Coordinates of C-alpha atoms and ligand atoms in Angstrom, one line a residue:
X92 CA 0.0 0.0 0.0
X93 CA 1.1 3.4 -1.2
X94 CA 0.3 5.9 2.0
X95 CA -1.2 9.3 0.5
X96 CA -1.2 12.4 2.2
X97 CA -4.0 14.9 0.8
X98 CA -4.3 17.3 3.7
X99 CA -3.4 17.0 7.3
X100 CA -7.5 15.9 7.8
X101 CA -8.0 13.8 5.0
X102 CA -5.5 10.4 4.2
X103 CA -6.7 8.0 1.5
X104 CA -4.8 4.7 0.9
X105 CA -4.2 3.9 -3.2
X106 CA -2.9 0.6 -3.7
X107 CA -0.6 -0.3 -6.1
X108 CA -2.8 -1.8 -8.8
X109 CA -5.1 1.9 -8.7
X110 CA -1.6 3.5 -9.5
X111 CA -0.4 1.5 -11.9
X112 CA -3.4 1.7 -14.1
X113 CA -3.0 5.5 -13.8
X114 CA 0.3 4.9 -15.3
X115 CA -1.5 3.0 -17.6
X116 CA -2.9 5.6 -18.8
X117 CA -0.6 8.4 -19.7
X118 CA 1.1 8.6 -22.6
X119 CA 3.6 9.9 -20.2
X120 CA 5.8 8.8 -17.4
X121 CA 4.6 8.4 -13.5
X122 CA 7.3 8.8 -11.4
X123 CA 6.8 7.4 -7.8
X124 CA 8.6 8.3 -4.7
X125 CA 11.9 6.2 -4.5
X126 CA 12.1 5.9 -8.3
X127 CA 15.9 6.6 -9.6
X128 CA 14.5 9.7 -11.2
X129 CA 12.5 10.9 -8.4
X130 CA 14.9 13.8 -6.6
X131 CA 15.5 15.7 -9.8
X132 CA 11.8 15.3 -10.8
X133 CA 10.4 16.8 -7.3
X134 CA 13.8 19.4 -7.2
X135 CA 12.8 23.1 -8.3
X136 CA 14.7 26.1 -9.0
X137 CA 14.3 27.5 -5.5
X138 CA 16.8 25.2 -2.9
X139 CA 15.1 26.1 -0.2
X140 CA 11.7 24.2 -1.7
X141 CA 12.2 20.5 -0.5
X142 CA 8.5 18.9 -1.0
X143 CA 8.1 15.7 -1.3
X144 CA 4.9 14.0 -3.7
X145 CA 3.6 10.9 -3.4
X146 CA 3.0 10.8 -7.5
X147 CA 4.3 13.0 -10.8
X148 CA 2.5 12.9 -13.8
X149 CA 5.2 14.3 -16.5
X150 CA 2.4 14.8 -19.2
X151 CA 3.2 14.1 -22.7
X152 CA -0.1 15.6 -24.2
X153 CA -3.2 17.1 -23.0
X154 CA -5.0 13.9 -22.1
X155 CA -2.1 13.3 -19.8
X156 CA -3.3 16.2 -18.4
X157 CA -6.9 15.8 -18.1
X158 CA -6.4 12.0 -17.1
X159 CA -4.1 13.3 -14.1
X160 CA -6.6 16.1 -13.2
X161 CA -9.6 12.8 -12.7
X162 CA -7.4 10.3 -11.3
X163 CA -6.7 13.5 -8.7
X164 CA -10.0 14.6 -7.8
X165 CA -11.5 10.6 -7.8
X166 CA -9.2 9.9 -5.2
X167 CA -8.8 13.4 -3.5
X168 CA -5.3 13.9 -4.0
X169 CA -4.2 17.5 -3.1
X170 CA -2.6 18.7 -7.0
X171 CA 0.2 21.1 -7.6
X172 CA 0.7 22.4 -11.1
X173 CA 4.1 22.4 -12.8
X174 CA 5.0 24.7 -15.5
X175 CA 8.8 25.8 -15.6
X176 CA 9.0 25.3 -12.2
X177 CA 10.3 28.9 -11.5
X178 CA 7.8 29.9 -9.2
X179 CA 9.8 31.5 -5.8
X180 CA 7.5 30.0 -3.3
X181 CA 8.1 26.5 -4.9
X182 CA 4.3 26.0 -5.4
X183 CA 4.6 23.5 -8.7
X184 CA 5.6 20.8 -6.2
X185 CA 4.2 22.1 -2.7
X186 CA 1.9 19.6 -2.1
X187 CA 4.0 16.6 0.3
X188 CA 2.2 13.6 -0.5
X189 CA 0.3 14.7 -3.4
X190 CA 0.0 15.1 -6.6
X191 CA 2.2 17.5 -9.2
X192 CA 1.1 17.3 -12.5
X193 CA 4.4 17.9 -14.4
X194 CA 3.6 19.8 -18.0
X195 CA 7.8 20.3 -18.5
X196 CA 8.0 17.9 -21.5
X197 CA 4.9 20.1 -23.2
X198 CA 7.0 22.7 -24.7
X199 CA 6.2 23.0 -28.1
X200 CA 5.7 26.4 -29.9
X201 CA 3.8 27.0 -33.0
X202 CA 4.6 30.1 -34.9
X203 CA 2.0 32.0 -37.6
X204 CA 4.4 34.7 -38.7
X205 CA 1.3 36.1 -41.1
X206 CA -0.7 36.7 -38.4
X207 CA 1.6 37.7 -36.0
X208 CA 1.1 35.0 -32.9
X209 CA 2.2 32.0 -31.5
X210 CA 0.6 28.9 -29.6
X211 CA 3.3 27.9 -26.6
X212 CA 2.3 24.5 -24.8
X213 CA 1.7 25.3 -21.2
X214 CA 5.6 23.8 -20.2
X215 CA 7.6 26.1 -22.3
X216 CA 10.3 28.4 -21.2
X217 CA 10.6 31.8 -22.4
X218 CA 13.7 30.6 -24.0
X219 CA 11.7 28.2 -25.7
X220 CA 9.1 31.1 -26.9
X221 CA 12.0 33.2 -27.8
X222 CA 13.6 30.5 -30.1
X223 CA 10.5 30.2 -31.6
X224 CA 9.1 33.2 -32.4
X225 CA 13.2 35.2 -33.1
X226 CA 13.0 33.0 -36.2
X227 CA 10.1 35.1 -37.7
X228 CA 12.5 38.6 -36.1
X229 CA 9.0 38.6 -33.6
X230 CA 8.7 38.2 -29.9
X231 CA 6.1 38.8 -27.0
X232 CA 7.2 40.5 -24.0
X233 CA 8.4 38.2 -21.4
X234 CA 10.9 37.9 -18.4
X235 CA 14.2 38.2 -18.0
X236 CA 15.4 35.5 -17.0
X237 CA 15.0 32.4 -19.8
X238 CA 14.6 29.4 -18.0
X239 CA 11.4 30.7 -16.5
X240 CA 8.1 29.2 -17.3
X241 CA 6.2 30.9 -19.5
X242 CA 2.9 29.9 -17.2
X243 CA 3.5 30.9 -14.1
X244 CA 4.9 34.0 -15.4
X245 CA 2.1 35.1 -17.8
X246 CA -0.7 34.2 -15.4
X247 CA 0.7 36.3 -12.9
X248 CA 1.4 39.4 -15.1
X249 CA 4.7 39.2 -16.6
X250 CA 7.4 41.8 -16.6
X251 CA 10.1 42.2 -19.3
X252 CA 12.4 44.1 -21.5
X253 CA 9.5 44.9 -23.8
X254 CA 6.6 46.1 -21.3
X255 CA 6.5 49.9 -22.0
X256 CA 6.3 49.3 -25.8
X257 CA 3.8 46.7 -25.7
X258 CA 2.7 45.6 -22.2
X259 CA 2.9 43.2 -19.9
X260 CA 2.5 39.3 -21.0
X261 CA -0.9 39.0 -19.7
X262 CA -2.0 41.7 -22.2
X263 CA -0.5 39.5 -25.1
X264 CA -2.7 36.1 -24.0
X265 CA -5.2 36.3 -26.9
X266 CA -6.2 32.9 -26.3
X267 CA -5.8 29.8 -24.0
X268 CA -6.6 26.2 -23.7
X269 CA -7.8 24.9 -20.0
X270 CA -8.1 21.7 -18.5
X271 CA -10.8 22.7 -15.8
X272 CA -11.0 20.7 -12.6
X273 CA -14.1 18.4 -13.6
X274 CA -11.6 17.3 -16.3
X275 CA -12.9 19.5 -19.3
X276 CA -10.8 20.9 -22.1
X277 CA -12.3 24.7 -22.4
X278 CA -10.7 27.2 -25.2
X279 CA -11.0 30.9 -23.8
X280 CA -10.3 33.9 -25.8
X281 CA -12.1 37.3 -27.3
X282 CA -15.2 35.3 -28.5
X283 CA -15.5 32.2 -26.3
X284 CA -15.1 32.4 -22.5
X285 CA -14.0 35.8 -22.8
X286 CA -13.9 36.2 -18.7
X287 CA -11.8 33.2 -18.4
X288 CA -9.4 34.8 -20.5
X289 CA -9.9 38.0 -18.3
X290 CA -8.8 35.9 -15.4
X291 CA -6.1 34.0 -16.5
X292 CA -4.2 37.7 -17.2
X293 CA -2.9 37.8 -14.0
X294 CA -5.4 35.7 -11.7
X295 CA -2.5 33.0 -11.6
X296 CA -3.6 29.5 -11.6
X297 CA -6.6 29.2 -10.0
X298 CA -8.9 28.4 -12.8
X299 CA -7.3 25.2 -14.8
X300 CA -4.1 23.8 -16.4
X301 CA -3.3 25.9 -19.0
X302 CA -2.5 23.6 -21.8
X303 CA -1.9 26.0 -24.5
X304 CA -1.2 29.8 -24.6
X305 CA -1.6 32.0 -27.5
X306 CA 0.3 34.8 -27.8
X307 CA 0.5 38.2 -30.1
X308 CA 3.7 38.9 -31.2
X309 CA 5.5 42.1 -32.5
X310 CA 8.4 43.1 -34.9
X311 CA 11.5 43.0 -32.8
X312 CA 15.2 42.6 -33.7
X313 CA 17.0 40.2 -34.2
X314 CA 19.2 42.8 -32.8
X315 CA 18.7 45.5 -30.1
X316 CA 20.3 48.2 -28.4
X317 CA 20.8 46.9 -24.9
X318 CA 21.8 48.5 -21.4
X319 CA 23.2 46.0 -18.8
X320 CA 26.0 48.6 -17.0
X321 CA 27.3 48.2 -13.0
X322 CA 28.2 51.6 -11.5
X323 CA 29.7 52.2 -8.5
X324 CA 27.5 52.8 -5.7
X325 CA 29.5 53.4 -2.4
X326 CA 28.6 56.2 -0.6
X327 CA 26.3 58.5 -1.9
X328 CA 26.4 56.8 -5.4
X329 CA 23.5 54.6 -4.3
X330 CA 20.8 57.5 -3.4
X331 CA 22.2 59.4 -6.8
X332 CA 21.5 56.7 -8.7
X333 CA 18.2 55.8 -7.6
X334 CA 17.0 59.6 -8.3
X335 CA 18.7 60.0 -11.7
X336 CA 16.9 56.0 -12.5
X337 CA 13.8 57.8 -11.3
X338 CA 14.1 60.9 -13.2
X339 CA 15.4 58.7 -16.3
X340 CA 12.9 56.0 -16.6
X341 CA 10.1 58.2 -16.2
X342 CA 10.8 60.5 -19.0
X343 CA 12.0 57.7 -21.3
X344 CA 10.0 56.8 -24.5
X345 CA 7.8 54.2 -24.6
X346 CA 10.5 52.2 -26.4
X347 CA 12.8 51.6 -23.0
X348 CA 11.9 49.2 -20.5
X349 CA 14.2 49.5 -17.9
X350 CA 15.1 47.7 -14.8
X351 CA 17.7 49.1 -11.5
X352 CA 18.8 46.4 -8.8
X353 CA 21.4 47.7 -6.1
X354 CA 24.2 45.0 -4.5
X355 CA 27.4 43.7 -4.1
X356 CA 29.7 42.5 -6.8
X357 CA 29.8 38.7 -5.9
X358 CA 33.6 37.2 -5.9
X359 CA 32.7 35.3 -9.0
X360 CA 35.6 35.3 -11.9
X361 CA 33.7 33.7 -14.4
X362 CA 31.3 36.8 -14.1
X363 CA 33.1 39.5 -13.3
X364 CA 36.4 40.5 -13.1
X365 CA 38.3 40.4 -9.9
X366 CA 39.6 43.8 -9.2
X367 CA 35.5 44.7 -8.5
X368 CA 34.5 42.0 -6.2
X369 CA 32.6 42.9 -3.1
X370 CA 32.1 46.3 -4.6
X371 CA 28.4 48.0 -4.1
X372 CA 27.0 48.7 -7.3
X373 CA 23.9 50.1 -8.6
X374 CA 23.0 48.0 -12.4
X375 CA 21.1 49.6 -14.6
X376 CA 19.7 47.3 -17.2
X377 CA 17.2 48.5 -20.4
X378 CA 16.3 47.8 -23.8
X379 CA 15.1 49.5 -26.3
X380 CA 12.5 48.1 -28.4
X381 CA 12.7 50.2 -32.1
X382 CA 16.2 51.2 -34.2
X383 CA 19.2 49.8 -32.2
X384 CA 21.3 53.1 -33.2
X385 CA 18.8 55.4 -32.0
X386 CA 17.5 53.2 -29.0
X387 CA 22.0 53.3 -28.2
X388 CA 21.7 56.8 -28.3
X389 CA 18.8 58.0 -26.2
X390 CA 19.9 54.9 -23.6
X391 CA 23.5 56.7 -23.7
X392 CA 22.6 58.9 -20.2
X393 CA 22.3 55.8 -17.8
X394 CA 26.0 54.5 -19.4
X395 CA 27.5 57.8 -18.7
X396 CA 26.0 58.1 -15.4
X397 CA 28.5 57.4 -12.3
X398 CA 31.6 55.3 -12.5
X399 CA 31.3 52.2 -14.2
X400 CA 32.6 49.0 -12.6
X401 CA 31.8 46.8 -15.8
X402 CA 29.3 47.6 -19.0
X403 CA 28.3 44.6 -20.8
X404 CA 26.1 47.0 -22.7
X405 CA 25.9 47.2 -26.8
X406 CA 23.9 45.9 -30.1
X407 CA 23.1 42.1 -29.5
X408 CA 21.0 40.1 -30.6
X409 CA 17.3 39.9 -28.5
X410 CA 18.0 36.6 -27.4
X411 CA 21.2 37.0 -26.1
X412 CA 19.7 40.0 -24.1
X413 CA 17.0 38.3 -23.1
X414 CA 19.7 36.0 -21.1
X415 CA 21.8 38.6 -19.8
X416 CA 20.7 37.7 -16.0
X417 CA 20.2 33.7 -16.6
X418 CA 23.9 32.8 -15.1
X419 CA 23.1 35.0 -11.9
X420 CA 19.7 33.0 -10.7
X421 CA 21.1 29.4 -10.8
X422 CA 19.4 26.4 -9.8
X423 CA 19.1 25.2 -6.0
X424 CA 20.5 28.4 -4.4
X425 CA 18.5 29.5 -1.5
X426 CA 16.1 32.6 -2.5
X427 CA 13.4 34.3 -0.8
X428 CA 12.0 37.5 -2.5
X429 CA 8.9 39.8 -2.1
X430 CA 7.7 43.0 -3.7
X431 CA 5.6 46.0 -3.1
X432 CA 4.1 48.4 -5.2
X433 CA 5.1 51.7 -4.5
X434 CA 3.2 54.9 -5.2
X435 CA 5.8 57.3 -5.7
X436 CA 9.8 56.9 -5.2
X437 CA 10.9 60.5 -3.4
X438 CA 14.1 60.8 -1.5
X439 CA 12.0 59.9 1.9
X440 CA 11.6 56.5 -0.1
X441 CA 15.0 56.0 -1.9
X442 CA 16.4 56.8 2.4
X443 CA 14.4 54.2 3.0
X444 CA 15.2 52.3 0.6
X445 CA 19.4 52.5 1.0
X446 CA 18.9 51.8 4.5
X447 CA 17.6 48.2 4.3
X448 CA 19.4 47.9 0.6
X449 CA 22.8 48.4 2.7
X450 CA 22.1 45.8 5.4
X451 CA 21.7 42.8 3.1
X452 CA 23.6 40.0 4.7
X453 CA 24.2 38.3 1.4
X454 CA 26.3 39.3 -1.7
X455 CA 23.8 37.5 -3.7
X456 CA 21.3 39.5 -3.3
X457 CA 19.9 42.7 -5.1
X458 CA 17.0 45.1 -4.4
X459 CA 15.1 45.6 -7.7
X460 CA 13.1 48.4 -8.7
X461 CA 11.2 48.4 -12.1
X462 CA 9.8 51.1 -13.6
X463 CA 5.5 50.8 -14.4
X464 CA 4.9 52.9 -17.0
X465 CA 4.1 53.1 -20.8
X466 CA 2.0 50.3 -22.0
X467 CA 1.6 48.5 -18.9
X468 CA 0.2 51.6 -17.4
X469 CA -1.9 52.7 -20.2
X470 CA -2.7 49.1 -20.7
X471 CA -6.4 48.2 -21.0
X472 CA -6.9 47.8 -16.5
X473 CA -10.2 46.5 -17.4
X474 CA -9.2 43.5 -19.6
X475 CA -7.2 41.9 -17.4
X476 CA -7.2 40.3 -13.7
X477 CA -3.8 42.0 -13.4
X478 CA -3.6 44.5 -10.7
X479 CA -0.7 46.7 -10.0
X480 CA -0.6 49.3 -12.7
X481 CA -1.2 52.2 -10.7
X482 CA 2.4 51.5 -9.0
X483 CA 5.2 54.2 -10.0
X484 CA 7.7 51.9 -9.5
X485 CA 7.7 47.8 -8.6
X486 CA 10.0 47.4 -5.6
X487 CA 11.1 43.8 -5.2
X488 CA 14.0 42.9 -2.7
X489 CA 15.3 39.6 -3.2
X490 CA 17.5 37.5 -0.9
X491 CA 19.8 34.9 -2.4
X492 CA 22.4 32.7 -0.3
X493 CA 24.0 29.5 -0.3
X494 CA 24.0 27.7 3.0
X495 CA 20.9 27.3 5.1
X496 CA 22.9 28.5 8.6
X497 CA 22.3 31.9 7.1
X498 CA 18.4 31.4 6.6
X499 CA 17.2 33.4 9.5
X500 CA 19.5 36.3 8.6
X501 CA 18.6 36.8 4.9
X502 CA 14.5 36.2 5.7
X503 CA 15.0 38.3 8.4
X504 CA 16.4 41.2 6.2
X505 CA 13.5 41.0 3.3
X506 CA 10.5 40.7 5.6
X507 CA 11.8 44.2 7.6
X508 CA 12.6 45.6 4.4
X509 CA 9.0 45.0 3.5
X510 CA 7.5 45.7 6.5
X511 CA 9.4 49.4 6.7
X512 CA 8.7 50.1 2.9
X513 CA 4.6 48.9 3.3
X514 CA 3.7 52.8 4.1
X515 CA 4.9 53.8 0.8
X516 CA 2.4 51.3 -1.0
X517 CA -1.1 51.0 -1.2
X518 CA -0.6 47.3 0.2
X519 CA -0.9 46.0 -3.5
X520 CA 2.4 43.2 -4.4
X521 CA 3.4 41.7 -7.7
X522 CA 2.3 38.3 -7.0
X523 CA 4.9 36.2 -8.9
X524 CA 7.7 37.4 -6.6
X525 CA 5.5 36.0 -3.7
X526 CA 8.0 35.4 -0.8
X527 CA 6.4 31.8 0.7
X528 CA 2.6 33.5 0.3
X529 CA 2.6 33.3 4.0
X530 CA 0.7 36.5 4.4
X531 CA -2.4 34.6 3.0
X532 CA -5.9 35.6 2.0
X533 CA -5.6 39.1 3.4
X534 CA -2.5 39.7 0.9
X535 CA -4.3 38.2 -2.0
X536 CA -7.1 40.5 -1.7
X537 CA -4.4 43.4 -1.3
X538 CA -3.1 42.0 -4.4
X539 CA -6.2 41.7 -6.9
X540 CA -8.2 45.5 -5.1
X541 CA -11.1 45.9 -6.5
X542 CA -10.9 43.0 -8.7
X543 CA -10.9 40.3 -6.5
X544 CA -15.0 40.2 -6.0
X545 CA -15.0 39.0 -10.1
X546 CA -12.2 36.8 -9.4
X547 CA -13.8 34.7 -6.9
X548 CA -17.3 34.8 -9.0
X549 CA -14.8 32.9 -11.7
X550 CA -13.1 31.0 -9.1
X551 CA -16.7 30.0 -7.8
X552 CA -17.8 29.2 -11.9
X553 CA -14.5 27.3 -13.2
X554 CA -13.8 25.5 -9.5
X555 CA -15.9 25.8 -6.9
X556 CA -14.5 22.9 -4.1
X557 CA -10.6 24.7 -5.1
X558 CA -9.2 21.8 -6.4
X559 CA -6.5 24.3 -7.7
X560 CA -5.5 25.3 -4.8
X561 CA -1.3 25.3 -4.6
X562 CA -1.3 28.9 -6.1
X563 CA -1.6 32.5 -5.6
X564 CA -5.0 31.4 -4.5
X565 CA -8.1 32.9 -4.7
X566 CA -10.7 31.3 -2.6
X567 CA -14.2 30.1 -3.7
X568 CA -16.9 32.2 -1.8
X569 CA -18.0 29.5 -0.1
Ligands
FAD845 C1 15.1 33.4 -11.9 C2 13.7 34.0 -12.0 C3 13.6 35.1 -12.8 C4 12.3 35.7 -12.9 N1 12.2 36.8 -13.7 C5 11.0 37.4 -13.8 C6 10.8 38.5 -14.7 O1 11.7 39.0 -15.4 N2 9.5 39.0 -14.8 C7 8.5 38.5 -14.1 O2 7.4 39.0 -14.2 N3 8.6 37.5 -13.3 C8 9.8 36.9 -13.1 N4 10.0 35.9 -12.3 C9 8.9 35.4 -11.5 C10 8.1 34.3 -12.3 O3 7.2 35.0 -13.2 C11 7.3 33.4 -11.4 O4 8.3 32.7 -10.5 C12 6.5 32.3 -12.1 O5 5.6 31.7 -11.2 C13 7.3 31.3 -12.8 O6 6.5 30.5 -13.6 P1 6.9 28.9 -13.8 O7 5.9 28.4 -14.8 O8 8.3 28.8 -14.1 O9 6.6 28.4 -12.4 P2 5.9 27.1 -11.7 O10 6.6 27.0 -10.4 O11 5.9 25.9 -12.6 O12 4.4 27.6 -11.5 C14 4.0 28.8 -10.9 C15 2.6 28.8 -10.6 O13 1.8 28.7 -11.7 C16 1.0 27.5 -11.7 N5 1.2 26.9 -13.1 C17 2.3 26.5 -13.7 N6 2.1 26.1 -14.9 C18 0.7 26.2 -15.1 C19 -0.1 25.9 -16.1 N7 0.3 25.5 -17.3 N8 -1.5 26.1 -15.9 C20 -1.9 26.6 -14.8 N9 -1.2 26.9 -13.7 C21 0.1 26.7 -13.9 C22 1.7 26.6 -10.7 O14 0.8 25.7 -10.1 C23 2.1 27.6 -9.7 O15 1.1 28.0 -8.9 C24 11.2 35.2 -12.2 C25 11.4 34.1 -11.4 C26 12.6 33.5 -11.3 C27 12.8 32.3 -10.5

């Protein structure tokens, strides 16, 4: 007998035959706890995750999918979601003793350069979207780092190189394909299921698996004028900087997406060159979505700001920028980040901010700030579930250390950070850099405003008894 754990109240006991005719069944693989391929399977990016499942369902098509989602609910197996596995709070394998329903080997992306847009299977990567849709010189905005599912990220919102020119990703999900809880395959987009579509742009995955998104593209590259520069930022560098990447970003043309993350040079040759390690810096990373020369040329202020430690700033090609952070988030560090939208960025803020930014106990870490403005703010509010574009700038601390002695000191450090920054917010957070979503239903409801009433009426239509429930979750009214 295989021992299940669903939820601290409720145990069922699958024998070995009911689990091997679920294996039966997929197309795919079922890996069980103590196979040889189980510790990689369960491992996700985040090291400080370390959940164990009773069962993974690596789907190799959607039926793998909607068999896994009925062989769950019949036996009342608690069921995490897997896209790229990315998510900070580890929730495509929280459930010990459950179910994770593993869409990684679902990757495949189908371009239609006439028409501009793209169908990516509901495992993909952004690198994977990337390769695809470069070959066709088009792309849809995504993140910025590649190995990041494309699920998780566009169901929570989605914040890239490209958002000022043309939004966040949730804005460019023109269709979907959902496996709902009762084990139905639902297509959702402008003319069918229109409000699921409205809640799957940023209302996470509380709705379905989604097995297919579709995507607009837009003309970009192959190459683009790209910022990625480390100034020095001892002293009063820091405060400097974050004014001038106020002032800068704000003004900016629609074109520039820009991010700012403050920290300390790690000692790491590979990456950068000795003479600067352990330096504070201040990065200042942008791209500019239109003619490379011109896009080099308006960027040219935040190169010749300050003191450069290293610029690995020039014309490259869109993928290659689209990479530029991929060696610094690798896999099985310890991380723990949060975020606040904050409603303006004065000096009393950027104070506030250096304080806590100087105090990080781990070179690792950064403190982010990304600009809102341009598309995503003049985006269309009401068409998506996505919350969070009347921030002026997206604050997001992130702690990230190797050895789990120094846990208390680096969670310790982000949730003050928060807690002394929350004044300068109206409460509302970017829910895909979630922390361990231990604030619960009072920060979700922070999270969604004045949105969260239609989310739950969607929640309460598409699954009422919250089968989905390993997510940013929004909770059935009853
Ligand atoms: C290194 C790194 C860089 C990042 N950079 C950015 C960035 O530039 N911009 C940005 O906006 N965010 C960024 N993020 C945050 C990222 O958007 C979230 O972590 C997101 O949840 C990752 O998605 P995933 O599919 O990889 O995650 P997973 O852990 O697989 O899943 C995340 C959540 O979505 C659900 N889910 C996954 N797949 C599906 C599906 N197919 N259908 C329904 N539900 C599903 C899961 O159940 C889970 O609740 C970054 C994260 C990391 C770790």
């Amino acid at each position: 007998m295989l021992k299940i754990q669903t939820t601290p109240i409720l145990e069922s006991y699958l024998n070995e035959q009911t689990v091997q005719n679920f294996a039966d069944q997929l197309q795919g693989e079922l890996i069980r706890a103590g196979d040889a391929n189980y510790d990689e399977t369960r491992a996700v990016w985040n090291g400080m995750i370390d959940r164990y499942p009773a069962l993974i369902a690596r789907c190799a098509s959607v039926e793998d999918a909607v068999t896994a989602v009925n062989f769950a609910r019949e036996n009342n197996l608690r069921v995490a979601v897997r896209g790229g596995g990315h998510n900070v709070a580890g929730l495509a394998v929280a459930a010990d003793g459950g179910l994770v329903i593993d869409l990684s080997q679902l990757n495949n992306v189908v371009v239609d350069a006439d028409a501009r847009t793209a169908r990516a299977q509901g495992g993909a990567t952004i690198g994977d979207l990337d390769a695809a849709t470069q070959a066709y010189g088009l792309a849809t905005p995504m993140g910025v780092v590649s190995a990041t599912g494309i699920a998780g990220l566009t169901l929570g919102g989605g914040f890239g190189w490209l958002r000022n020119k043309y939004g966040l990703s949730c804005d460019n999900l023109i269709g979907a394909q959902v496996v709902t809880a009762d084990g139905r395959i639902v297509t959702a987009n402008e003319y069918e299921n229109s409000d699921l579509l409205w809640g799957l742009r940023g209302g996470g995955g509380n709705f379905g698996i989604v097995t297919e998104f579709e995507y607009q593209l837009h003309p970009v590259g192959p190459e683009v004028a790209f910022t990625f520069i480390l100034h020095d930022a001892s002293g009063d560098n820091l405060k400097r900087a974050i004014q001038f990447y106020r002032d800068y970003s704000s003004q900016a043309p629609d074109e520039i997406s820009t991010i700012m993350a403050s920290g300390i040079v790690p000692p790491e040759p590979e990456l950068f060159p000795e003479p600067i390690h352990n330096k504070p810096f201040v990065l200042f990373g942008a791209m500019f979505a239109g003619d490379a020369a011109a896009g080099q040329r308006i960027m040219k202020p935040l190169v010749d700001f300050g003191e450069p430690l290293v610029d690995f700033s020039g014309i490259m090609p869109y993928i290659e920028a689209q990479k530029a952070f991929d060696a610094d988030y690798p896999d099985g560090l310890r991380y723990y980040w949060k975020s606040l939208n904050l409603s303006r960025l004065d000096d009393e803020v950027i104070d506030r901010f250096v304080k806590h930014a100087r105090r990080q106990p781990s070179v690792f870490s950064t403190v982010d700030l990304w600009h809102v403005g341009g598309a995503v703010k003049r985006g269309r509010d009401s068409e998506s579930a996505f919350h969070g574009r009347q921030a002026a700038f997206l604050l997001s601390p992130e702690a990230n250390w190797e050895h789990p002695e120094d846990d208390e000191a680096n969670l310790t450090w982000l949730r003050e950070f928060i807690a002394d920054m929350e004044e300068f917010s109206d409460g509302s957070r970017y829910l895909n850099f979630p922390g361990f979503l231990e604030e619960g239903d009072e920060m979700m409801r922070a999270a969604f405003g004045d949105k969260y009433h239609r989310l739950q009426a969607l929640k309460d239509q598409y699954d009422p008894t919250n089968f989905f429930s390993l997510n940013q979750n929004i909770k059935p009214s009853h």
